[in-house]
Amino acid sequence: MADSSFDIVSKVERQEVDNALNQTAKEISQRYDFKGVGAAISWSGDKILMEANSEDRVKAVLDVFQSKLIKRGVSLKALDAGEPQLSGKEYKIFATIQEGISQENAKKVAKIIRDEGPKGVKAQVQGDELRVSSKSRDDLQAVIALLKSKDFDFALQFVNYR
């Protein structure tokens, strides 16, 4: 019998991020506490730019954006937001969306699977994802449960389960 396998990836649905950004922009334009503070959120290349005339307001824009991401099912671990920076009279926050598992993070995950996972489970790094394979599907289920119980500083999804 052939091995069963699944892939561990860290991907973000860009359309969901775009929808969350548009919802945030709409809420900012309508909310009373954002009137007259120059609050805005938009794409700036592949980064997300949040602006307002005070540090508290720009942090509030980030908070609204984070709540919209959560509602759309996007993990906040994928959002890498910087600190508010003063630019002229405005405060700005640049945020990026992290995708893919870095080599060192993939090695950490593979080590956890080797050390704590069931025997006979193999994990191999393939680019920015990790393929986990085993003869037993129950062992693969155990690996998924093990990884879900761990707290990583990046988002994980399990795909291509076969």
mmCIF file of C-alpha atoms in Angstrom, residues 27-113:
data_model
loop_
_atom_site.group_PDB
_atom_site.id
_atom_site.type_symbol
_atom_site.label_atom_id
_atom_site.label_comp_id
_atom_site.label_asym_id
_atom_site.label_seq_id
_atom_site.Cartn_x
_atom_site.Cartn_y
_atom_site.Cartn_z
ATOM 1 C CA GLU A 27 -15.995 51.462 8.490
ATOM 2 C CA ILE A 28 -13.331 54.167 8.955
ATOM 3 C CA SER A 29 -15.176 56.467 6.540
ATOM 4 C CA GLN A 30 -18.454 56.010 8.413
ATOM 5 C CA ARG A 31 -17.442 55.911 12.086
ATOM 6 C CA TYR A 32 -17.903 59.067 14.158
ATOM 7 C CA ASP A 33 -14.608 58.709 16.074
ATOM 8 C CA PHE A 34 -12.633 58.658 12.791
ATOM 9 C CA LYS A 35 -14.206 61.869 11.381
ATOM 10 C CA GLY A 36 -11.632 64.595 10.712
ATOM 11 C CA VAL A 37 -8.545 62.616 11.761
ATOM 12 C CA GLY A 38 -7.391 61.747 8.241
ATOM 13 C CA ALA A 39 -7.652 58.027 8.922
ATOM 14 C CA ALA A 40 -7.116 55.807 5.880
ATOM 15 C CA ILE A 41 -6.053 52.298 4.946
ATOM 16 C CA SER A 42 -4.861 51.177 1.521
ATOM 17 C CA TRP A 43 -2.510 48.911 -0.414
ATOM 18 C CA SER A 44 0.923 50.408 -1.024
ATOM 19 C CA GLY A 45 2.528 47.967 -3.439
ATOM 20 C CA ASP A 46 2.480 44.646 -1.606
ATOM 21 C CA LYS A 47 2.279 46.331 1.815
ATOM 22 C CA ILE A 48 -0.744 47.689 3.644
ATOM 23 C CA LEU A 49 -0.514 51.343 4.655
ATOM 24 C CA MET A 50 -2.545 52.749 7.568
ATOM 25 C CA GLU A 51 -2.541 56.502 8.217
ATOM 26 C CA ALA A 52 -4.034 58.917 10.750
ATOM 27 C CA ASN A 53 -3.095 62.207 12.405
ATOM 28 C CA SER A 54 -2.389 60.690 15.863
ATOM 29 C CA GLU A 55 -0.671 57.569 17.103
ATOM 30 C CA ASP A 56 -3.806 56.377 18.932
ATOM 31 C CA ARG A 57 -5.986 56.770 15.827
ATOM 32 C CA VAL A 58 -3.584 54.840 13.577
ATOM 33 C CA LYS A 59 -3.470 52.046 16.195
ATOM 34 C CA ALA A 60 -7.292 52.074 16.192
ATOM 35 C CA VAL A 61 -7.245 51.643 12.384
ATOM 36 C CA LEU A 62 -4.937 48.629 12.848
ATOM 37 C CA ASP A 63 -7.295 47.234 15.504
ATOM 38 C CA VAL A 64 -10.316 47.559 13.186
ATOM 39 C CA PHE A 65 -8.336 45.880 10.377
ATOM 40 C CA GLN A 66 -7.324 43.004 12.669
ATOM 41 C CA SER A 67 -10.937 42.437 13.728
ATOM 42 C CA LYS A 68 -12.010 42.335 10.052
ATOM 43 C CA LEU A 69 -9.254 39.795 9.290
ATOM 44 C CA ILE A 70 -10.460 37.572 12.124
ATOM 45 C CA LYS A 71 -14.049 37.730 10.862
ATOM 46 C CA ARG A 72 -12.854 36.684 7.389
ATOM 47 C CA GLY A 73 -10.906 33.710 8.771
ATOM 48 C CA VAL A 74 -7.396 35.067 8.200
ATOM 49 C CA SER A 75 -4.910 34.269 10.986
ATOM 50 C CA LEU A 76 -3.349 37.326 12.639
ATOM 51 C CA LYS A 77 -0.048 35.415 12.713
ATOM 52 C CA ALA A 78 0.164 36.122 8.983
ATOM 53 C CA LEU A 79 -0.044 39.908 9.584
ATOM 54 C CA ASP A 80 3.268 41.594 10.359
ATOM 55 C CA ALA A 81 2.505 45.168 11.404
ATOM 56 C CA GLY A 82 5.273 47.627 12.201
ATOM 57 C CA GLU A 83 5.312 50.366 14.821
ATOM 58 C CA PRO A 84 3.593 53.716 14.180
ATOM 59 C CA GLN A 85 6.014 56.134 12.522
ATOM 60 C CA LEU A 86 5.683 59.903 12.374
ATOM 61 C CA SER A 87 5.820 61.124 8.780
ATOM 62 C CA GLY A 88 5.314 64.861 8.550
ATOM 63 C CA LYS A 89 2.077 65.508 10.459
ATOM 64 C CA GLU A 90 0.751 61.970 10.027
ATOM 65 C CA TYR A 91 1.407 58.690 11.736
ATOM 66 C CA LYS A 92 1.775 55.648 9.490
ATOM 67 C CA ILE A 93 1.881 51.898 10.045
ATOM 68 C CA PHE A 94 3.135 49.575 7.330
ATOM 69 C CA ALA A 95 1.977 45.959 7.517
ATOM 70 C CA THR A 96 2.902 42.968 5.398
ATOM 71 C CA ILE A 97 1.234 39.607 4.897
ATOM 72 C CA GLN A 98 3.594 36.704 5.627
ATOM 73 C CA GLU A 99 3.252 33.678 3.356
ATOM 74 C CA GLY A 100 5.232 30.465 3.138
ATOM 75 C CA ILE A 101 7.162 28.638 5.821
ATOM 76 C CA SER A 102 10.795 29.747 6.122
ATOM 77 C CA GLN A 103 13.519 27.092 6.074
ATOM 78 C CA GLU A 104 14.291 27.394 9.796
ATOM 79 C CA ASN A 105 10.593 27.238 10.749
ATOM 80 C CA ALA A 106 10.114 24.197 8.499
ATOM 81 C CA LYS A 107 13.068 22.526 10.232
ATOM 82 C CA LYS A 108 11.528 23.299 13.667
ATOM 83 C CA VAL A 109 8.224 21.707 12.628
ATOM 84 C CA ALA A 110 10.007 18.677 11.142
ATOM 85 C CA LYS A 111 12.002 18.238 14.372
ATOM 86 C CA ILE A 112 8.813 18.336 16.471
ATOM 87 C CA ILE A 113 7.253 15.695 14.196
#
